[in-house]
Amino acid sequence: MLEAARQAGIRIPTLCHHEALEPYGGCRLCVVDVTRPEWDGWNKLVVACLYPVEDGLIVHTDTERVMETRRVVLDLLLARSPNTPLIRDLAREYGIDRTSYEVNPEPTDCILCGLCTRVCDHIGVSAISAANRGAGREIAPPFMEDAPPDCIGCLACAEVCPTDHITYTQTIGTRTIWGKTFEMLRCPECGRAHITREQAAFEARRNKVPESYFEYCDECKRKKTAGTIRGLSRTG
Ligand code: SF4
Ligand code: FES
């Protein structure tokens, strides 16, 4: 339903959804009201990211019940992450300037949307997961180790994180994320540090190609392929 609404230009707010991943239904922010003519006025709240579109379904995206549910979600998130710009802006949009709950004594930008762990699982690495309970729940390496041993430094988690909670640093030869430092492979053509050695090895195993396939960066690979095709068409 979320997809259909977006195609129709109707905005439904989301926090745990990413088009590259399976819907999860974790944040409850995309809640909408649905009914059908044969339901005799009965309606129910559903999460748009998980609910399938059906012929005859009537969807209301801004009823008072919908708005109130989203307000509760944002009020709670504001208590956990009172300094996080994305949450502050969304909460303000729903008329909340201050949370009505007890403010987290250790504010965090992690809203526990689960996108980072899901993308890591999706890639097949599963280097990080949720740890602890209650207000102390956080995303961490297994067994709260200093650095996740299976991490390949691909940055997928940092890229999907909606609040930029996952930070990393990169120099010409290294990348550091989750407390782990990786050596970067540099493209022999343009010199760009484009992939970690661990990610190249992982991708080579997964795609059953030699590791040397990842020597060149994607752009130089494309240029080389285009050059080969041009050469072939000249000789052909
Ligand atoms: S670190 Fe970012 S992506 Fe992961 S759960 Fe927290 S907010 Fe979501
Ligand atoms: S976006 Fe649908 S529940 Fe989070």
mmCIF file of C-alpha atoms and ligand atoms in Angstrom:
data_model
loop_
_atom_site.group_PDB
_atom_site.id
_atom_site.type_symbol
_atom_site.label_atom_id
_atom_site.label_comp_id
_atom_site.label_asym_id
_atom_site.label_seq_id
_atom_site.Cartn_x
_atom_site.Cartn_y
_atom_site.Cartn_z
ATOM 1 C CA MET A 1 0.000 0.000 0.000
ATOM 2 C CA LEU A 2 2.864 2.349 0.791
ATOM 3 C CA GLU A 3 4.215 1.810 -2.705
ATOM 4 C CA ALA A 4 0.807 2.548 -4.274
ATOM 5 C CA ALA A 5 0.388 5.695 -2.160
ATOM 6 C CA ARG A 6 3.812 6.943 -3.195
ATOM 7 C CA GLN A 7 3.036 6.316 -6.843
ATOM 8 C CA ALA A 8 -0.145 8.367 -6.393
ATOM 9 C CA GLY A 9 1.855 11.186 -4.781
ATOM 10 C CA ILE A 10 0.376 10.632 -1.291
ATOM 11 C CA ARG A 11 2.904 11.047 1.491
ATOM 12 C CA ILE A 12 2.883 8.509 4.302
ATOM 13 C CA PRO A 13 5.714 8.963 6.819
ATOM 14 C CA THR A 14 8.054 6.014 7.408
ATOM 15 C CA LEU A 15 11.101 5.289 9.522
ATOM 16 C CA CYS A 16 11.810 1.579 9.175
ATOM 17 C CA HIS A 17 11.094 1.180 5.474
ATOM 18 C CA HIS A 18 13.620 0.943 2.659
ATOM 19 C CA GLU A 19 12.643 0.033 -0.884
ATOM 20 C CA ALA A 20 15.602 -2.360 -1.225
ATOM 21 C CA LEU A 21 14.491 -4.427 1.799
ATOM 22 C CA GLU A 22 11.474 -6.525 2.708
ATOM 23 C CA PRO A 23 8.853 -4.521 4.658
ATOM 24 C CA TYR A 24 9.273 -4.910 8.396
ATOM 25 C CA GLY A 25 6.438 -3.057 10.151
ATOM 26 C CA GLY A 26 8.563 -2.050 13.116
ATOM 27 C CA CYS A 27 8.131 1.695 13.636
ATOM 28 C CA ARG A 28 4.309 1.881 13.175
ATOM 29 C CA LEU A 29 4.625 5.403 11.776
ATOM 30 C CA CYS A 30 3.081 4.508 8.423
ATOM 31 C CA VAL A 31 -0.212 3.566 10.046
ATOM 32 C CA VAL A 32 -3.392 4.240 7.979
ATOM 33 C CA ASP A 33 -7.127 3.594 8.410
ATOM 34 C CA VAL A 34 -8.719 1.039 6.073
ATOM 35 C CA THR A 35 -12.302 -0.009 5.456
ATOM 36 C CA ARG A 36 -14.482 -1.619 2.779
ATOM 37 C CA PRO A 37 -18.058 -0.783 1.734
ATOM 38 C CA GLU A 38 -19.256 -4.197 3.005
ATOM 39 C CA TRP A 39 -17.705 -3.638 6.458
ATOM 40 C CA ASP A 40 -20.724 -1.495 7.508
ATOM 41 C CA GLY A 41 -18.672 1.424 8.766
ATOM 42 C CA TRP A 42 -16.145 -0.764 10.585
ATOM 43 C CA ASN A 43 -12.530 0.198 9.973
ATOM 44 C CA LYS A 44 -9.121 -0.772 11.267
ATOM 45 C CA LEU A 45 -5.632 0.632 11.603
ATOM 46 C CA VAL A 46 -2.936 -1.132 9.585
ATOM 47 C CA VAL A 47 0.669 -0.388 8.703
ATOM 48 C CA ALA A 48 0.837 0.687 5.066
ATOM 49 C CA CYS A 49 4.279 -0.825 4.432
ATOM 50 C CA LEU A 50 2.966 -4.347 5.135
ATOM 51 C CA TYR A 51 -0.661 -4.164 4.021
ATOM 52 C CA PRO A 52 -1.393 -5.376 0.482
ATOM 53 C CA VAL A 53 -3.541 -3.262 -1.841
ATOM 54 C CA GLU A 54 -6.886 -4.823 -2.691
ATOM 55 C CA ASP A 55 -9.695 -3.887 -5.037
ATOM 56 C CA GLY A 56 -12.395 -1.938 -3.208
ATOM 57 C CA LEU A 57 -10.292 -1.075 -0.176
ATOM 58 C CA ILE A 58 -10.882 2.467 1.119
ATOM 59 C CA VAL A 59 -7.797 4.002 2.730
ATOM 60 C CA HIS A 60 -7.679 7.123 4.886
ATOM 61 C CA THR A 61 -4.204 8.417 5.594
ATOM 62 C CA ASP A 62 -5.012 11.325 7.906
ATOM 63 C CA THR A 63 -7.951 10.486 10.208
ATOM 64 C CA GLU A 64 -7.738 11.680 13.823
ATOM 65 C CA ARG A 65 -7.020 8.077 14.891
ATOM 66 C CA VAL A 66 -4.142 7.842 12.405
ATOM 67 C CA MET A 67 -2.708 11.186 13.496
ATOM 68 C CA GLU A 68 -2.997 10.268 17.178
ATOM 69 C CA THR A 69 -1.229 6.941 16.650
ATOM 70 C CA ARG A 70 1.607 8.651 14.802
ATOM 71 C CA ARG A 71 1.793 11.272 17.566
ATOM 72 C CA VAL A 72 2.245 8.540 20.205
ATOM 73 C CA VAL A 73 4.985 6.882 18.110
ATOM 74 C CA LEU A 74 6.808 10.186 17.666
ATOM 75 C CA ASP A 75 6.316 11.211 21.299
ATOM 76 C CA LEU A 76 8.001 7.969 22.410
ATOM 77 C CA LEU A 77 10.801 8.339 19.881
ATOM 78 C CA LEU A 78 11.376 11.912 21.007
ATOM 79 C CA ALA A 79 11.854 10.629 24.559
ATOM 80 C CA ARG A 80 14.510 8.186 23.333
ATOM 81 C CA SER A 81 16.176 10.515 20.815
ATOM 82 C CA PRO A 82 15.395 14.102 21.898
ATOM 83 C CA ASN A 83 18.295 15.637 19.946
ATOM 84 C CA THR A 84 17.889 13.775 16.671
ATOM 85 C CA PRO A 85 16.971 16.245 13.899
ATOM 86 C CA LEU A 86 14.869 13.749 11.889
ATOM 87 C CA ILE A 87 12.754 12.874 14.926
ATOM 88 C CA ARG A 88 12.467 16.474 16.134
ATOM 89 C CA ASP A 89 11.302 17.593 12.664
ATOM 90 C CA LEU A 90 8.770 14.777 12.309
ATOM 91 C CA ALA A 91 7.464 15.320 15.842
ATOM 92 C CA ARG A 92 7.085 19.042 15.182
ATOM 93 C CA GLU A 93 5.132 18.235 12.032
ATOM 94 C CA TYR A 94 2.666 16.424 14.306
ATOM 95 C CA GLY A 95 2.518 19.281 16.808
ATOM 96 C CA ILE A 96 4.976 17.859 19.367
ATOM 97 C CA ASP A 97 7.759 20.147 20.567
ATOM 98 C CA ARG A 98 8.577 18.255 23.765
ATOM 99 C CA THR A 99 8.001 14.652 24.666
ATOM 100 C CA SER A 100 5.397 13.875 27.291
ATOM 101 C CA TYR A 101 7.416 10.834 28.427
ATOM 102 C CA GLU A 102 10.514 10.708 30.609
ATOM 103 C CA VAL A 103 13.502 11.781 28.534
ATOM 104 C CA ASN A 104 16.199 9.182 27.998
ATOM 105 C CA PRO A 105 19.094 10.145 30.325
ATOM 106 C CA GLU A 106 21.476 8.916 27.626
ATOM 107 C CA PRO A 107 20.024 10.298 24.403
ATOM 108 C CA THR A 108 20.926 8.412 21.270
ATOM 109 C CA ASP A 109 20.383 8.964 17.573
ATOM 110 C CA CYS A 110 19.590 5.276 17.167
ATOM 111 C CA ILE A 111 15.818 4.958 16.865
ATOM 112 C CA LEU A 112 16.011 1.150 16.608
ATOM 113 C CA CYS A 113 14.444 1.128 13.159
ATOM 114 C CA GLY A 114 16.366 -2.078 12.395
ATOM 115 C CA LEU A 115 17.393 -0.969 8.901
ATOM 116 C CA CYS A 116 21.113 -1.501 9.552
ATOM 117 C CA THR A 117 20.774 -5.056 10.863
ATOM 118 C CA ARG A 118 18.293 -5.947 8.131
ATOM 119 C CA VAL A 119 20.523 -4.685 5.323
ATOM 120 C CA CYS A 120 23.475 -6.541 6.864
ATOM 121 C CA ASP A 121 21.391 -9.754 7.000
ATOM 122 C CA HIS A 122 20.152 -9.119 3.461
ATOM 123 C CA ILE A 123 23.717 -8.926 2.155
ATOM 124 C CA GLY A 124 24.457 -12.183 3.966
ATOM 125 C CA VAL A 125 26.947 -10.847 6.501
ATOM 126 C CA SER A 126 24.872 -10.455 9.724
ATOM 127 C CA ALA A 127 27.701 -8.693 11.545
ATOM 128 C CA ILE A 128 25.519 -6.583 13.881
ATOM 129 C CA SER A 129 22.309 -7.089 15.836
ATOM 130 C CA ALA A 130 20.142 -5.530 18.535
ATOM 131 C CA ALA A 131 21.396 -6.012 22.101
ATOM 132 C CA ASN A 132 20.055 -5.275 25.621
ATOM 133 C CA ARG A 133 16.501 -4.494 26.659
ATOM 134 C CA GLY A 134 14.350 -1.440 27.321
ATOM 135 C CA ALA A 135 15.901 2.028 27.047
ATOM 136 C CA GLY A 136 19.379 0.466 26.828
ATOM 137 C CA ARG A 137 18.546 -1.448 23.655
ATOM 138 C CA GLU A 138 21.136 -0.724 20.990
ATOM 139 C CA ILE A 139 22.722 -2.044 17.831
ATOM 140 C CA ALA A 140 26.025 -3.766 18.504
ATOM 141 C CA PRO A 141 28.421 -6.500 17.398
ATOM 142 C CA PRO A 142 27.544 -10.014 18.648
ATOM 143 C CA PHE A 143 28.209 -10.520 22.372
ATOM 144 C CA MET A 144 28.987 -6.774 22.632
ATOM 145 C CA GLU A 145 32.491 -7.359 21.302
ATOM 146 C CA ASP A 146 34.560 -4.271 20.530
ATOM 147 C CA ALA A 147 34.358 -4.819 16.782
ATOM 148 C CA PRO A 148 32.121 -7.153 14.770
ATOM 149 C CA PRO A 149 34.398 -9.956 13.524
ATOM 150 C CA ASP A 150 32.238 -10.635 10.441
ATOM 151 C CA CYS A 151 31.943 -6.990 9.300
ATOM 152 C CA ILE A 152 33.333 -6.456 5.796
ATOM 153 C CA GLY A 153 33.282 -2.657 5.939
ATOM 154 C CA CYS A 154 30.819 -2.262 3.062
ATOM 155 C CA LEU A 155 29.058 0.785 4.640
ATOM 156 C CA ALA A 156 25.583 -0.506 3.739
ATOM 157 C CA CYS A 157 24.464 -0.012 7.362
ATOM 158 C CA ALA A 158 25.667 3.595 7.426
ATOM 159 C CA GLU A 159 24.007 4.302 4.099
ATOM 160 C CA VAL A 160 20.543 3.092 5.169
ATOM 161 C CA CYS A 161 20.613 4.591 8.684
ATOM 162 C CA PRO A 162 17.955 7.341 8.600
ATOM 163 C CA THR A 163 19.509 9.317 11.452
ATOM 164 C CA ASP A 164 23.204 9.046 10.469
ATOM 165 C CA HIS A 165 23.887 7.340 13.779
ATOM 166 C CA ILE A 166 26.412 4.982 12.205
ATOM 167 C CA THR A 167 29.588 6.896 11.544
ATOM 168 C CA TYR A 168 32.789 5.899 9.807
ATOM 169 C CA THR A 169 36.065 7.471 8.805
ATOM 170 C CA GLN A 170 37.992 6.968 5.637
ATOM 171 C CA THR A 171 41.521 7.844 4.599
ATOM 172 C CA ILE A 172 43.214 7.144 1.298
ATOM 173 C CA GLY A 173 44.180 3.647 2.415
ATOM 174 C CA THR A 174 41.824 2.658 5.248
ATOM 175 C CA ARG A 175 38.193 2.748 6.357
ATOM 176 C CA THR A 176 37.093 2.446 9.988
ATOM 177 C CA ILE A 177 33.563 1.517 11.025
ATOM 178 C CA TRP A 178 32.192 -0.227 14.126
ATOM 179 C CA GLY A 179 35.656 0.092 15.676
ATOM 180 C CA LYS A 180 37.235 -2.036 12.964
ATOM 181 C CA THR A 181 39.791 -0.735 10.455
ATOM 182 C CA PHE A 182 39.903 -2.125 6.920
ATOM 183 C CA GLU A 183 42.500 -1.839 4.209
ATOM 184 C CA MET A 184 41.102 -0.238 1.051
ATOM 185 C CA LEU A 185 41.853 -1.594 -2.411
ATOM 186 C CA ARG A 186 42.804 1.138 -4.861
ATOM 187 C CA CYS A 187 41.737 1.028 -8.483
ATOM 188 C CA PRO A 188 44.902 0.573 -10.615
ATOM 189 C CA GLU A 189 43.356 2.805 -13.299
ATOM 190 C CA CYS A 190 42.098 5.902 -11.424
ATOM 191 C CA GLY A 191 43.689 5.312 -8.015
ATOM 192 C CA ARG A 192 40.391 5.592 -6.114
ATOM 193 C CA ALA A 193 40.134 3.616 -2.867
ATOM 194 C CA HIS A 194 36.884 1.883 -3.758
ATOM 195 C CA ILE A 195 36.341 -1.311 -1.763
ATOM 196 C CA THR A 196 37.728 -2.963 1.356
ATOM 197 C CA ARG A 197 39.842 -6.083 0.941
ATOM 198 C CA GLU A 198 37.292 -8.013 3.066
ATOM 199 C CA GLN A 199 34.350 -6.892 0.922
ATOM 200 C CA ALA A 200 36.184 -7.837 -2.282
ATOM 201 C CA ALA A 201 36.862 -11.313 -0.869
ATOM 202 C CA PHE A 202 33.247 -11.652 0.311
ATOM 203 C CA GLU A 203 31.785 -10.550 -3.039
ATOM 204 C CA ALA A 204 34.162 -12.836 -4.928
ATOM 205 C CA ARG A 205 33.017 -15.840 -2.845
ATOM 206 C CA ARG A 206 29.364 -14.888 -3.129
ATOM 207 C CA ASN A 207 29.410 -14.259 -6.871
ATOM 208 C CA LYS A 208 31.848 -17.087 -7.631
ATOM 209 C CA VAL A 209 34.255 -14.784 -9.450
ATOM 210 C CA PRO A 210 37.982 -14.291 -8.886
ATOM 211 C CA GLU A 211 38.961 -11.594 -6.394
ATOM 212 C CA SER A 212 40.816 -9.811 -9.194
ATOM 213 C CA TYR A 213 37.386 -8.883 -10.604
ATOM 214 C CA PHE A 214 37.172 -6.257 -7.847
ATOM 215 C CA GLU A 215 40.585 -4.764 -8.538
ATOM 216 C CA TYR A 216 39.170 -1.973 -10.704
ATOM 217 C CA CYS A 217 36.445 0.399 -9.483
ATOM 218 C CA ASP A 218 32.995 0.113 -11.083
ATOM 219 C CA GLU A 219 33.460 3.215 -13.207
ATOM 220 C CA CYS A 220 36.788 2.086 -14.674
ATOM 221 C CA LYS A 221 35.350 -1.419 -15.223
ATOM 222 C CA ARG A 222 32.475 0.162 -17.198
ATOM 223 C CA LYS A 223 34.890 2.265 -19.268
ATOM 224 C CA LYS A 224 37.079 -0.766 -20.000
ATOM 225 C CA THR A 225 34.024 -2.830 -21.056
ATOM 226 C CA ALA A 226 32.752 0.003 -23.285
ATOM 227 C CA GLY A 227 36.242 0.277 -24.839
ATOM 228 C CA THR A 228 36.313 -3.480 -25.515
ATOM 229 C CA ILE A 229 32.860 -3.363 -27.145
ATOM 230 C CA ARG A 230 33.910 -0.382 -29.316
ATOM 231 C CA GLY A 231 37.052 -2.267 -30.337
ATOM 232 C CA LEU A 232 35.052 -5.376 -31.221
ATOM 233 C CA SER A 233 32.526 -3.429 -33.317
ATOM 234 C CA ARG A 234 35.398 -1.757 -35.253
ATOM 235 C CA THR A 235 37.002 -5.105 -36.048
ATOM 236 C CA GLY A 236 33.630 -6.825 -36.672
HETATM 237 S S1 SF4 B 1 21.786 2.465 13.923
HETATM 238 FE FE1 SF4 B 1 20.528 3.635 12.440
HETATM 239 S S2 SF4 B 1 19.759 2.065 10.981
HETATM 240 FE FE2 SF4 B 1 20.480 0.955 12.839
HETATM 241 S S3 SF4 B 1 18.635 0.728 14.084
HETATM 242 FE FE3 SF4 B 1 19.697 2.591 14.790
HETATM 243 S S4 SF4 B 1 18.715 4.268 13.599
HETATM 244 FE FE4 SF4 B 1 18.182 2.336 12.586
HETATM 245 S S1 FES B 2 7.490 2.178 7.797
HETATM 246 FE FE1 FES B 2 5.787 0.895 8.120
HETATM 247 S S2 FES B 2 6.005 0.270 10.165
HETATM 248 FE FE2 FES B 2 7.800 1.464 9.806
#
